[in-house]
Structure formats: structure tokens, C-alpha cells
Amino acid sequence: TSNFFMMETEVTQEQWDAVMNSPKNEIRPLAQIQTPSLVKGLGLPVENVSYHDVNNFIIKLNQLGLGQFRLPTEAEWEYAARANEKGAFGENEAPEATAWYSRNSQKIPHIVRTKFPNSFGLYDMLGNVSEWVIDNYANFNPEPVVDPQVTDNSGFRSYRGGSFKDSDSACRIANRNKAK
């Protein structure tokens, strides 16, 4: 019920480094980029980051004075990933067109924007790397709810979208994951 903006790609390693490490918040050459990612490369999404790491990134990003940024709620993420489509993979019958996953990724992340976007113009909502959301993980209320928010503190955080190492079923829009 409230408007929100979503970045059209996953955060790249260059962007992560510019916010977290570069003294002038600039994009630096690959040899100077420092990220927690296991697979390094220009244009690759940052991966191997905890919920805590991501929150530190957002705090530093907000200190730059470019706007107010936050993770999406689980409901916002799903709305953005669905892009008004009903299928398990959005407008597609299978994830190949829009997602890097275990069957087509060689089990490594790929440069962002190399698959088709969804109809909202968002890339890699499914596959490539999973995305943290702001919610704690808990079972959803079975009743229809407008703007659902998880307040139960199970000790787990939610993440969505599946990744380059996951099966196609793990990349379904409705699939939910949790981690400490």
C-alpha cells in the first residue's frame, strides 16, 4: 500500500567497495576492490555477506547523503519479484531466461544484467545471489493481510530469490529461506 523503490540489480562488488572501503566513495580498479565475496570480478554481485554486513553497508550508504536506503520487507521483495505475474518464475515457465541457478551457472555468480529483467525492469530477482530482506523469519499468517510484517523474533532472518548454486525449485518466487 506504500510506494517504494528497488534497485534494479543486486549490489555489485564495485558498489560495495565504493561504500565500504574507498576513501572517496569511488569505483576502483579490480585489483584494489575489497569485498567478502568468494568469487571476485567486475560487475559481479557481492556475495558471502551476512545480514549484519548488509546492515553496515546500508548505514554507510545512508551517511553519504544520497537518500534513505533500507532492505525491502519480504512482502515488498515478493511484489517486486512477481511484477504482477502469477507464475512460479514470474512471466516465465522456467527460470532459464531470468535466473542463474545450479543448472546453468557452473555454480558461480554471474555479472548482473546478463539475463532478462522481469516486467518491472528488475534483474536477478531470482538466482545469481540470494537477497536479504528486513524481516525476521516466521510462519505467515494464513489470513490475507495488507502489508504483512513479521514481528516474531525467531532468531532467524529471511532471504529470498535463490542463488547460482540452488535448484530451480529454490528459485521460485514463493520460496522462502532463513539463516541466523
Short mmCIF file of N, CA and C in Angstrom, two decimals:
data_model
loop_
_atom_site.label_atom_id
_atom_site.label_comp_id
_atom_site.label_asym_id
_atom_site.label_seq_id
_atom_site.Cartn_x
_atom_site.Cartn_y
_atom_site.Cartn_z
N THR A 1 0.82 -1.21 0.00
CA THR A 1 0.00 0.00 0.00
C THR A 1 0.85 1.26 0.00
N SER A 2 2.14 1.13 0.25
CA SER A 2 3.04 2.28 0.24
C SER A 2 4.02 2.14 -0.91
N ASN A 3 4.35 3.27 -1.52
CA ASN A 3 5.33 3.25 -2.60
C ASN A 3 6.72 2.93 -2.06
N PHE A 4 7.51 2.28 -2.87
CA PHE A 4 8.90 2.03 -2.52
C PHE A 4 9.69 1.89 -3.81
N PHE A 5 10.97 2.09 -3.72
CA PHE A 5 11.87 1.92 -4.85
C PHE A 5 12.73 0.70 -4.58
N MET A 6 13.13 0.02 -5.65
CA MET A 6 14.00 -1.15 -5.54
C MET A 6 15.14 -0.94 -6.54
N MET A 7 16.34 -1.21 -6.12
CA MET A 7 17.48 -1.14 -7.04
C MET A 7 17.27 -2.17 -8.14
N GLU A 8 17.61 -1.82 -9.37
CA GLU A 8 17.30 -2.73 -10.48
C GLU A 8 18.25 -3.91 -10.60
N THR A 9 19.36 -3.90 -9.90
CA THR A 9 20.28 -5.04 -9.88
C THR A 9 20.69 -5.33 -8.44
N GLU A 10 21.35 -6.44 -8.28
CA GLU A 10 21.98 -6.74 -6.99
C GLU A 10 23.14 -5.77 -6.80
N VAL A 11 23.55 -5.55 -5.57
CA VAL A 11 24.70 -4.68 -5.30
C VAL A 11 25.94 -5.36 -5.86
N THR A 12 26.68 -4.63 -6.69
CA THR A 12 27.89 -5.19 -7.28
C THR A 12 29.08 -5.04 -6.33
N GLN A 13 30.13 -5.77 -6.62
CA GLN A 13 31.34 -5.68 -5.80
C GLN A 13 31.94 -4.28 -5.88
N GLU A 14 31.86 -3.64 -7.04
CA GLU A 14 32.37 -2.27 -7.15
C GLU A 14 31.59 -1.33 -6.24
N GLN A 15 30.27 -1.48 -6.22
CA GLN A 15 29.45 -0.62 -5.38
C GLN A 15 29.74 -0.87 -3.90
N TRP A 16 29.84 -2.13 -3.54
CA TRP A 16 30.14 -2.49 -2.14
C TRP A 16 31.46 -1.85 -1.71
N ASP A 17 32.49 -2.01 -2.53
CA ASP A 17 33.81 -1.47 -2.22
C ASP A 17 33.78 0.05 -2.13
N ALA A 18 33.06 0.70 -3.04
CA ALA A 18 32.99 2.17 -3.03
C ALA A 18 32.40 2.68 -1.72
N VAL A 19 31.39 2.00 -1.21
CA VAL A 19 30.74 2.43 0.03
C VAL A 19 31.55 2.00 1.26
N MET A 20 32.04 0.77 1.26
CA MET A 20 32.66 0.22 2.47
C MET A 20 34.14 0.53 2.62
N ASN A 21 34.86 0.71 1.52
CA ASN A 21 36.32 0.78 1.60
C ASN A 21 36.97 1.99 0.96
N SER A 22 36.40 2.52 -0.09
CA SER A 22 37.05 3.60 -0.84
C SER A 22 36.94 4.91 -0.07
N PRO A 23 38.06 5.59 0.17
CA PRO A 23 38.01 6.83 0.95
C PRO A 23 37.19 7.93 0.26
N LYS A 24 37.06 7.88 -1.05
CA LYS A 24 36.31 8.91 -1.78
C LYS A 24 35.01 8.36 -2.35
N ASN A 25 34.59 7.16 -1.91
CA ASN A 25 33.37 6.53 -2.40
C ASN A 25 33.37 6.41 -3.92
N GLU A 26 34.52 6.01 -4.46
CA GLU A 26 34.66 5.91 -5.91
C GLU A 26 34.81 4.45 -6.32
N ILE A 27 34.51 4.20 -7.58
CA ILE A 27 34.71 2.87 -8.15
C ILE A 27 36.20 2.74 -8.45
N ARG A 28 36.82 1.68 -7.95
CA ARG A 28 38.26 1.49 -8.10
C ARG A 28 38.54 0.32 -9.04
N PRO A 29 39.77 0.19 -9.53
CA PRO A 29 40.14 -0.96 -10.38
C PRO A 29 39.99 -2.27 -9.61
N LEU A 30 39.77 -3.35 -10.34
CA LEU A 30 39.54 -4.66 -9.73
C LEU A 30 40.63 -5.03 -8.73
N ALA A 31 41.87 -4.73 -9.04
CA ALA A 31 42.98 -5.11 -8.16
C ALA A 31 42.87 -4.46 -6.78
N GLN A 32 42.16 -3.33 -6.67
CA GLN A 32 42.03 -2.63 -5.40
C GLN A 32 40.73 -2.94 -4.67
N ILE A 33 39.79 -3.57 -5.34
CA ILE A 33 38.49 -3.83 -4.75
C ILE A 33 38.60 -4.87 -3.65
N GLN A 34 37.96 -4.56 -2.51
CA GLN A 34 37.93 -5.48 -1.38
C GLN A 34 36.48 -5.76 -1.02
N THR A 35 36.10 -7.03 -1.09
CA THR A 35 34.76 -7.44 -0.69
C THR A 35 34.86 -8.80 0.01
N PRO A 36 33.82 -9.19 0.70
CA PRO A 36 33.81 -10.53 1.30
C PRO A 36 33.50 -11.63 0.29
N SER A 37 33.27 -11.26 -0.97
CA SER A 37 32.88 -12.23 -1.99
C SER A 37 33.95 -13.29 -2.20
N LEU A 38 33.51 -14.51 -2.40
CA LEU A 38 34.42 -15.62 -2.68
C LEU A 38 34.87 -15.62 -4.13
N VAL A 39 34.00 -15.20 -5.03
CA VAL A 39 34.32 -15.10 -6.45
C VAL A 39 34.42 -13.61 -6.78
N LYS A 40 35.62 -13.16 -7.15
CA LYS A 40 35.86 -11.74 -7.40
C LYS A 40 35.70 -11.42 -8.88
N GLY A 41 35.19 -10.21 -9.16
CA GLY A 41 35.10 -9.79 -10.55
C GLY A 41 34.29 -8.53 -10.73
N LEU A 42 34.66 -7.76 -11.76
CA LEU A 42 33.93 -6.55 -12.09
C LEU A 42 32.52 -6.92 -12.54
N GLY A 43 31.54 -6.21 -12.04
CA GLY A 43 30.16 -6.44 -12.42
C GLY A 43 29.49 -7.61 -11.73
N LEU A 44 30.24 -8.35 -10.91
CA LEU A 44 29.64 -9.46 -10.18
C LEU A 44 28.92 -8.93 -8.95
N PRO A 45 27.83 -9.60 -8.55
CA PRO A 45 27.17 -9.18 -7.32
C PRO A 45 28.03 -9.54 -6.12
N VAL A 46 27.92 -8.74 -5.08
CA VAL A 46 28.61 -9.09 -3.84
C VAL A 46 27.88 -10.30 -3.24
N GLU A 47 28.63 -11.25 -2.75
CA GLU A 47 28.05 -12.44 -2.13
C GLU A 47 28.86 -12.79 -0.90
N ASN A 48 28.39 -13.79 -0.16
CA ASN A 48 29.06 -14.20 1.07
C ASN A 48 28.99 -13.09 2.13
N VAL A 49 27.85 -12.42 2.21
CA VAL A 49 27.65 -11.35 3.20
C VAL A 49 26.53 -11.74 4.15
N SER A 50 26.72 -11.42 5.40
CA SER A 50 25.72 -11.70 6.43
C SER A 50 24.68 -10.57 6.46
N TYR A 51 23.62 -10.82 7.18
CA TYR A 51 22.61 -9.78 7.41
C TYR A 51 23.27 -8.58 8.10
N HIS A 52 24.15 -8.84 9.06
CA HIS A 52 24.87 -7.79 9.77
C HIS A 52 25.75 -6.98 8.80
N ASP A 53 26.46 -7.67 7.89
CA ASP A 53 27.29 -6.99 6.88
C ASP A 53 26.44 -6.04 6.04
N VAL A 54 25.29 -6.54 5.60
CA VAL A 54 24.41 -5.75 4.74
C VAL A 54 23.89 -4.52 5.49
N ASN A 55 23.54 -4.68 6.75
CA ASN A 55 23.08 -3.52 7.52
C ASN A 55 24.18 -2.49 7.70
N ASN A 56 25.42 -2.92 7.88
CA ASN A 56 26.54 -1.97 7.96
C ASN A 56 26.71 -1.23 6.64
N PHE A 57 26.55 -1.94 5.53
CA PHE A 57 26.62 -1.31 4.21
C PHE A 57 25.54 -0.23 4.09
N ILE A 58 24.32 -0.54 4.50
CA ILE A 58 23.21 0.41 4.38
C ILE A 58 23.44 1.62 5.28
N ILE A 59 23.97 1.41 6.47
CA ILE A 59 24.28 2.54 7.37
C ILE A 59 25.28 3.47 6.69
N LYS A 60 26.35 2.90 6.14
CA LYS A 60 27.37 3.73 5.47
C LYS A 60 26.81 4.40 4.22
N LEU A 61 25.98 3.68 3.47
CA LEU A 61 25.36 4.26 2.27
C LEU A 61 24.48 5.45 2.66
N ASN A 62 23.70 5.32 3.72
CA ASN A 62 22.84 6.41 4.16
C ASN A 62 23.64 7.62 4.64
N GLN A 63 24.85 7.40 5.14
CA GLN A 63 25.69 8.50 5.60
C GLN A 63 26.24 9.33 4.44
N LEU A 64 26.14 8.84 3.22
CA LEU A 64 26.63 9.58 2.05
C LEU A 64 25.69 10.71 1.65
N GLY A 65 24.47 10.72 2.20
CA GLY A 65 23.54 11.80 1.90
C GLY A 65 22.87 11.68 0.54
N LEU A 66 22.79 10.48 0.00
CA LEU A 66 22.19 10.27 -1.32
C LEU A 66 20.72 9.88 -1.24
N GLY A 67 20.20 9.75 -0.03
CA GLY A 67 18.82 9.32 0.17
C GLY A 67 18.76 8.40 1.38
N GLN A 68 17.60 7.85 1.63
CA GLN A 68 17.40 6.90 2.72
C GLN A 68 17.18 5.52 2.12
N PHE A 69 18.06 4.60 2.43
CA PHE A 69 18.03 3.25 1.87
C PHE A 69 17.77 2.24 2.99
N ARG A 70 17.13 1.12 2.61
CA ARG A 70 16.87 0.03 3.54
C ARG A 70 16.63 -1.22 2.72
N LEU A 71 16.66 -2.35 3.40
CA LEU A 71 16.27 -3.59 2.75
C LEU A 71 14.76 -3.58 2.54
N PRO A 72 14.28 -4.29 1.53
CA PRO A 72 12.83 -4.40 1.38
C PRO A 72 12.25 -5.35 2.42
N THR A 73 10.97 -5.20 2.70
CA THR A 73 10.29 -6.20 3.51
C THR A 73 10.14 -7.44 2.63
N GLU A 74 9.79 -8.54 3.24
CA GLU A 74 9.57 -9.75 2.47
C GLU A 74 8.41 -9.57 1.48
N ALA A 75 7.37 -8.87 1.92
CA ALA A 75 6.22 -8.61 1.04
C ALA A 75 6.62 -7.71 -0.13
N GLU A 76 7.43 -6.68 0.12
CA GLU A 76 7.89 -5.81 -0.97
C GLU A 76 8.75 -6.59 -1.95
N TRP A 77 9.67 -7.43 -1.41
CA TRP A 77 10.52 -8.22 -2.29
C TRP A 77 9.66 -9.10 -3.20
N GLU A 78 8.68 -9.78 -2.63
CA GLU A 78 7.85 -10.68 -3.43
C GLU A 78 7.03 -9.92 -4.46
N TYR A 79 6.49 -8.78 -4.09
CA TYR A 79 5.76 -7.96 -5.04
C TYR A 79 6.66 -7.56 -6.21
N ALA A 80 7.87 -7.11 -5.91
CA ALA A 80 8.82 -6.69 -6.95
C ALA A 80 9.25 -7.87 -7.82
N ALA A 81 9.48 -9.03 -7.21
CA ALA A 81 9.89 -10.21 -7.97
C ALA A 81 8.76 -10.71 -8.87
N ARG A 82 7.53 -10.67 -8.38
CA ARG A 82 6.38 -11.13 -9.17
C ARG A 82 6.09 -10.23 -10.35
N ALA A 83 6.25 -8.93 -10.17
CA ALA A 83 6.00 -7.96 -11.24
C ALA A 83 4.63 -8.20 -11.89
N ASN A 84 3.62 -8.37 -11.06
CA ASN A 84 2.23 -8.58 -11.49
C ASN A 84 1.99 -9.87 -12.26
N GLU A 85 2.87 -10.84 -12.14
CA GLU A 85 2.71 -12.13 -12.81
C GLU A 85 2.33 -13.19 -11.79
N LYS A 86 1.72 -14.26 -12.24
CA LYS A 86 1.23 -15.30 -11.33
C LYS A 86 2.11 -16.55 -11.28
N GLY A 87 2.99 -16.75 -12.26
CA GLY A 87 3.76 -17.99 -12.34
C GLY A 87 4.82 -18.12 -11.26
N ALA A 88 5.31 -19.34 -11.11
CA ALA A 88 6.35 -19.64 -10.10
C ALA A 88 7.63 -18.86 -10.36
N PHE A 89 7.89 -18.53 -11.63
CA PHE A 89 9.09 -17.78 -12.00
C PHE A 89 8.71 -16.46 -12.67
N GLY A 90 7.59 -15.90 -12.29
CA GLY A 90 7.11 -14.66 -12.90
C GLY A 90 6.43 -14.96 -14.21
N GLU A 91 6.82 -14.23 -15.24
CA GLU A 91 6.18 -14.40 -16.54
C GLU A 91 6.71 -15.61 -17.31
N ASN A 92 7.69 -16.30 -16.78
CA ASN A 92 8.32 -17.42 -17.48
C ASN A 92 7.90 -18.76 -16.86
N GLU A 93 7.86 -19.78 -17.70
CA GLU A 93 7.54 -21.14 -17.25
C GLU A 93 8.68 -21.76 -16.46
N ALA A 94 9.90 -21.36 -16.78
CA ALA A 94 11.11 -21.91 -16.15
C ALA A 94 12.08 -20.75 -15.91
N PRO A 95 13.06 -20.93 -15.04
CA PRO A 95 13.93 -19.82 -14.67
C PRO A 95 15.06 -19.47 -15.64
N GLU A 96 15.29 -20.26 -16.68
CA GLU A 96 16.46 -20.04 -17.55
C GLU A 96 16.58 -18.63 -18.11
N ALA A 97 15.48 -18.01 -18.47
CA ALA A 97 15.54 -16.69 -19.11
C ALA A 97 15.96 -15.58 -18.16
N THR A 98 15.64 -15.73 -16.88
CA THR A 98 15.88 -14.63 -15.94
C THR A 98 16.80 -14.96 -14.78
N ALA A 99 17.21 -16.23 -14.64
CA ALA A 99 17.94 -16.61 -13.43
C ALA A 99 19.18 -17.45 -13.72
N TRP A 100 20.26 -17.15 -13.00
CA TRP A 100 21.42 -18.03 -12.93
C TRP A 100 21.18 -18.95 -11.75
N TYR A 101 21.13 -20.25 -11.98
CA TYR A 101 20.90 -21.23 -10.91
C TYR A 101 21.74 -22.46 -11.21
N SER A 102 21.65 -23.49 -10.38
CA SER A 102 22.60 -24.61 -10.44
C SER A 102 22.72 -25.24 -11.83
N ARG A 103 21.65 -25.28 -12.60
CA ARG A 103 21.69 -25.96 -13.88
C ARG A 103 22.38 -25.16 -14.99
N ASN A 104 22.47 -23.83 -14.86
CA ASN A 104 23.06 -23.04 -15.95
C ASN A 104 24.19 -22.11 -15.52
N SER A 105 24.58 -22.15 -14.26
CA SER A 105 25.54 -21.16 -13.75
C SER A 105 26.97 -21.65 -13.59
N GLN A 106 27.22 -22.94 -13.79
CA GLN A 106 28.51 -23.55 -13.47
C GLN A 106 28.84 -23.33 -11.99
N LYS A 107 27.79 -23.09 -11.19
CA LYS A 107 27.88 -22.90 -9.74
C LYS A 107 28.79 -21.75 -9.31
N ILE A 108 28.75 -20.67 -10.12
CA ILE A 108 29.43 -19.42 -9.78
C ILE A 108 28.48 -18.26 -10.08
N PRO A 109 28.64 -17.13 -9.38
CA PRO A 109 27.80 -15.97 -9.70
C PRO A 109 28.19 -15.38 -11.05
N HIS A 110 27.26 -14.67 -11.66
CA HIS A 110 27.49 -14.07 -12.97
C HIS A 110 27.27 -12.56 -12.90
N ILE A 111 27.83 -11.86 -13.87
CA ILE A 111 27.70 -10.41 -13.95
C ILE A 111 26.22 -10.04 -13.96
N VAL A 112 25.85 -9.01 -13.21
CA VAL A 112 24.47 -8.56 -13.17
C VAL A 112 24.03 -8.06 -14.54
N ARG A 113 22.75 -8.12 -14.81
CA ARG A 113 22.14 -7.67 -16.06
C ARG A 113 22.49 -8.55 -17.26
N THR A 114 22.86 -9.80 -17.05
CA THR A 114 23.15 -10.67 -18.19
C THR A 114 21.99 -11.59 -18.53
N LYS A 115 20.94 -11.57 -17.73
CA LYS A 115 19.69 -12.28 -18.02
C LYS A 115 18.61 -11.23 -18.24
N PHE A 116 17.47 -11.65 -18.76
CA PHE A 116 16.37 -10.70 -18.98
C PHE A 116 15.82 -10.19 -17.66
N PRO A 117 15.38 -8.92 -17.62
CA PRO A 117 14.74 -8.41 -16.42
C PRO A 117 13.29 -8.90 -16.36
N ASN A 118 12.67 -8.74 -15.19
CA ASN A 118 11.23 -9.01 -15.11
C ASN A 118 10.48 -7.81 -15.70
N SER A 119 9.16 -7.85 -15.71
CA SER A 119 8.40 -6.78 -16.37
C SER A 119 8.44 -5.46 -15.60
N PHE A 120 8.99 -5.44 -14.38
CA PHE A 120 9.24 -4.18 -13.68
C PHE A 120 10.64 -3.63 -13.99
N GLY A 121 11.42 -4.35 -14.82
CA GLY A 121 12.77 -3.90 -15.16
C GLY A 121 13.82 -4.26 -14.12
N LEU A 122 13.52 -5.23 -13.26
CA LEU A 122 14.46 -5.65 -12.21
C LEU A 122 15.19 -6.91 -12.65
N TYR A 123 16.50 -6.91 -12.48
CA TYR A 123 17.35 -8.03 -12.89
C TYR A 123 17.69 -8.91 -11.69
N ASP A 124 17.86 -10.20 -11.95
CA ASP A 124 18.39 -11.15 -10.97
C ASP A 124 17.58 -11.21 -9.68
N MET A 125 16.29 -10.99 -9.76
CA MET A 125 15.45 -11.18 -8.58
C MET A 125 15.44 -12.66 -8.19
N LEU A 126 15.59 -13.52 -9.18
CA LEU A 126 15.67 -14.96 -8.94
C LEU A 126 17.06 -15.41 -9.36
N GLY A 127 17.69 -16.25 -8.56
CA GLY A 127 19.01 -16.77 -8.90
C GLY A 127 20.12 -15.75 -8.72
N ASN A 128 21.27 -16.09 -9.22
CA ASN A 128 22.53 -15.36 -9.09
C ASN A 128 22.94 -15.33 -7.61
N VAL A 129 22.51 -14.37 -6.83
CA VAL A 129 22.73 -14.44 -5.38
C VAL A 129 21.41 -14.17 -4.67
N SER A 130 21.25 -14.78 -3.51
CA SER A 130 20.04 -14.56 -2.72
C SER A 130 20.06 -13.16 -2.13
N GLU A 131 18.86 -12.64 -1.83
CA GLU A 131 18.76 -11.30 -1.26
C GLU A 131 18.20 -11.35 0.15
N TRP A 132 18.89 -10.66 1.07
CA TRP A 132 18.36 -10.49 2.41
C TRP A 132 17.16 -9.55 2.34
N VAL A 133 16.18 -9.78 3.21
CA VAL A 133 15.08 -8.84 3.41
C VAL A 133 15.09 -8.43 4.87
N ILE A 134 14.34 -7.42 5.21
CA ILE A 134 14.43 -6.84 6.54
C ILE A 134 13.74 -7.68 7.62
N ASP A 135 12.85 -8.57 7.21
CA ASP A 135 12.04 -9.31 8.18
C ASP A 135 12.77 -10.43 8.90
N ASN A 136 12.34 -10.65 10.14
CA ASN A 136 12.67 -11.89 10.83
C ASN A 136 11.89 -13.00 10.16
N TYR A 137 12.38 -14.21 10.25
CA TYR A 137 11.68 -15.34 9.64
C TYR A 137 10.65 -15.89 10.63
N ALA A 138 9.44 -16.06 10.15
CA ALA A 138 8.37 -16.69 10.92
C ALA A 138 7.33 -17.19 9.93
N ASN A 139 6.47 -18.06 10.37
CA ASN A 139 5.39 -18.52 9.51
C ASN A 139 4.44 -17.36 9.25
N PHE A 140 3.95 -17.29 8.00
CA PHE A 140 2.99 -16.26 7.64
C PHE A 140 1.63 -16.56 8.23
N ASN A 141 0.89 -15.52 8.52
CA ASN A 141 -0.50 -15.62 8.92
C ASN A 141 -1.29 -16.19 7.74
N PRO A 142 -2.09 -17.23 7.95
CA PRO A 142 -2.83 -17.82 6.82
C PRO A 142 -3.95 -16.93 6.29
N GLU A 143 -4.33 -15.91 7.04
CA GLU A 143 -5.38 -14.98 6.60
C GLU A 143 -4.75 -13.91 5.70
N PRO A 144 -5.51 -13.40 4.72
CA PRO A 144 -4.99 -12.30 3.89
C PRO A 144 -4.67 -11.09 4.76
N VAL A 145 -3.49 -10.51 4.54
CA VAL A 145 -3.04 -9.37 5.33
C VAL A 145 -2.48 -8.33 4.38
N VAL A 146 -2.83 -7.07 4.59
CA VAL A 146 -2.27 -5.97 3.82
C VAL A 146 -0.97 -5.56 4.50
N ASP A 147 0.10 -5.44 3.73
CA ASP A 147 1.42 -5.07 4.26
C ASP A 147 1.84 -5.95 5.44
N PRO A 148 1.98 -7.26 5.23
CA PRO A 148 2.36 -8.13 6.34
C PRO A 148 3.75 -7.78 6.86
N GLN A 149 3.90 -7.87 8.17
CA GLN A 149 5.19 -7.64 8.80
C GLN A 149 5.41 -8.73 9.83
N VAL A 150 6.60 -9.29 9.81
CA VAL A 150 6.92 -10.34 10.76
C VAL A 150 7.54 -9.69 11.98
N THR A 151 6.90 -9.85 13.11
CA THR A 151 7.43 -9.28 14.34
C THR A 151 7.99 -10.34 15.27
N ASP A 152 7.64 -11.61 15.00
CA ASP A 152 8.14 -12.72 15.82
C ASP A 152 9.65 -12.78 15.67
N ASN A 153 10.38 -12.81 16.78
CA ASN A 153 11.83 -12.88 16.71
C ASN A 153 12.28 -14.31 16.94
N SER A 154 12.35 -15.08 15.87
CA SER A 154 12.74 -16.48 15.93
C SER A 154 14.25 -16.65 16.01
N GLY A 155 14.99 -15.55 15.83
CA GLY A 155 16.44 -15.64 15.76
C GLY A 155 16.94 -15.85 14.33
N PHE A 156 16.01 -16.08 13.41
CA PHE A 156 16.35 -16.26 12.00
C PHE A 156 15.94 -15.04 11.21
N ARG A 157 16.69 -14.75 10.16
CA ARG A 157 16.37 -13.70 9.21
C ARG A 157 15.95 -14.35 7.90
N SER A 158 15.10 -13.66 7.16
CA SER A 158 14.62 -14.17 5.87
C SER A 158 15.52 -13.69 4.74
N TYR A 159 15.69 -14.57 3.76
CA TYR A 159 16.31 -14.17 2.50
C TYR A 159 15.55 -14.85 1.38
N ARG A 160 15.58 -14.26 0.20
CA ARG A 160 14.73 -14.70 -0.89
C ARG A 160 15.51 -14.81 -2.20
N GLY A 161 14.91 -15.46 -3.18
CA GLY A 161 15.38 -15.43 -4.55
C GLY A 161 16.20 -16.59 -5.05
N GLY A 162 16.77 -17.38 -4.16
CA GLY A 162 17.64 -18.46 -4.62
C GLY A 162 18.96 -17.92 -5.15
N SER A 163 19.86 -18.83 -5.49
CA SER A 163 21.19 -18.40 -5.92
C SER A 163 21.74 -19.28 -7.04
N PHE A 164 22.94 -18.94 -7.46
CA PHE A 164 23.63 -19.66 -8.53
C PHE A 164 23.86 -21.13 -8.19
N LYS A 165 23.84 -21.49 -6.92
CA LYS A 165 24.10 -22.88 -6.54
C LYS A 165 22.84 -23.65 -6.18
N ASP A 166 21.67 -22.99 -6.28
CA ASP A 166 20.40 -23.61 -5.90
C ASP A 166 19.68 -24.24 -7.09
N SER A 167 18.78 -25.16 -6.78
CA SER A 167 17.93 -25.79 -7.80
C SER A 167 16.90 -24.79 -8.31
N ASP A 168 16.24 -25.15 -9.41
CA ASP A 168 15.19 -24.28 -9.92
C ASP A 168 14.06 -24.11 -8.91
N SER A 169 13.71 -25.15 -8.17
CA SER A 169 12.62 -25.02 -7.20
C SER A 169 12.98 -24.04 -6.08
N ALA A 170 14.26 -23.92 -5.74
CA ALA A 170 14.69 -22.96 -4.73
C ALA A 170 14.64 -21.53 -5.25
N CYS A 171 14.55 -21.36 -6.56
CA CYS A 171 14.49 -20.03 -7.18
C CYS A 171 13.06 -19.58 -7.46
N ARG A 172 12.07 -20.37 -7.08
CA ARG A 172 10.68 -19.95 -7.26
C ARG A 172 10.42 -18.68 -6.44
N ILE A 173 9.59 -17.81 -6.95
CA ILE A 173 9.29 -16.56 -6.26
C ILE A 173 8.75 -16.80 -4.86
N ALA A 174 7.92 -17.79 -4.68
CA ALA A 174 7.29 -18.04 -3.38
C ALA A 174 8.22 -18.72 -2.39
N ASN A 175 9.38 -19.21 -2.83
CA ASN A 175 10.28 -19.91 -1.92
C ASN A 175 10.87 -18.95 -0.89
N ARG A 176 10.87 -19.39 0.37
CA ARG A 176 11.41 -18.59 1.46
C ARG A 176 12.57 -19.34 2.11
N ASN A 177 13.55 -18.58 2.57
CA ASN A 177 14.71 -19.17 3.24
C ASN A 177 14.99 -18.41 4.53
N LYS A 178 15.75 -19.06 5.41
CA LYS A 178 16.10 -18.42 6.67
C LYS A 178 17.53 -18.76 7.03
N ALA A 179 18.15 -17.86 7.79
CA ALA A 179 19.50 -18.08 8.30
C ALA A 179 19.67 -17.26 9.57
N LYS A 180 20.61 -17.70 10.41
CA LYS A 180 20.93 -16.95 11.65
C LYS A 180 21.74 -15.72 11.30
#
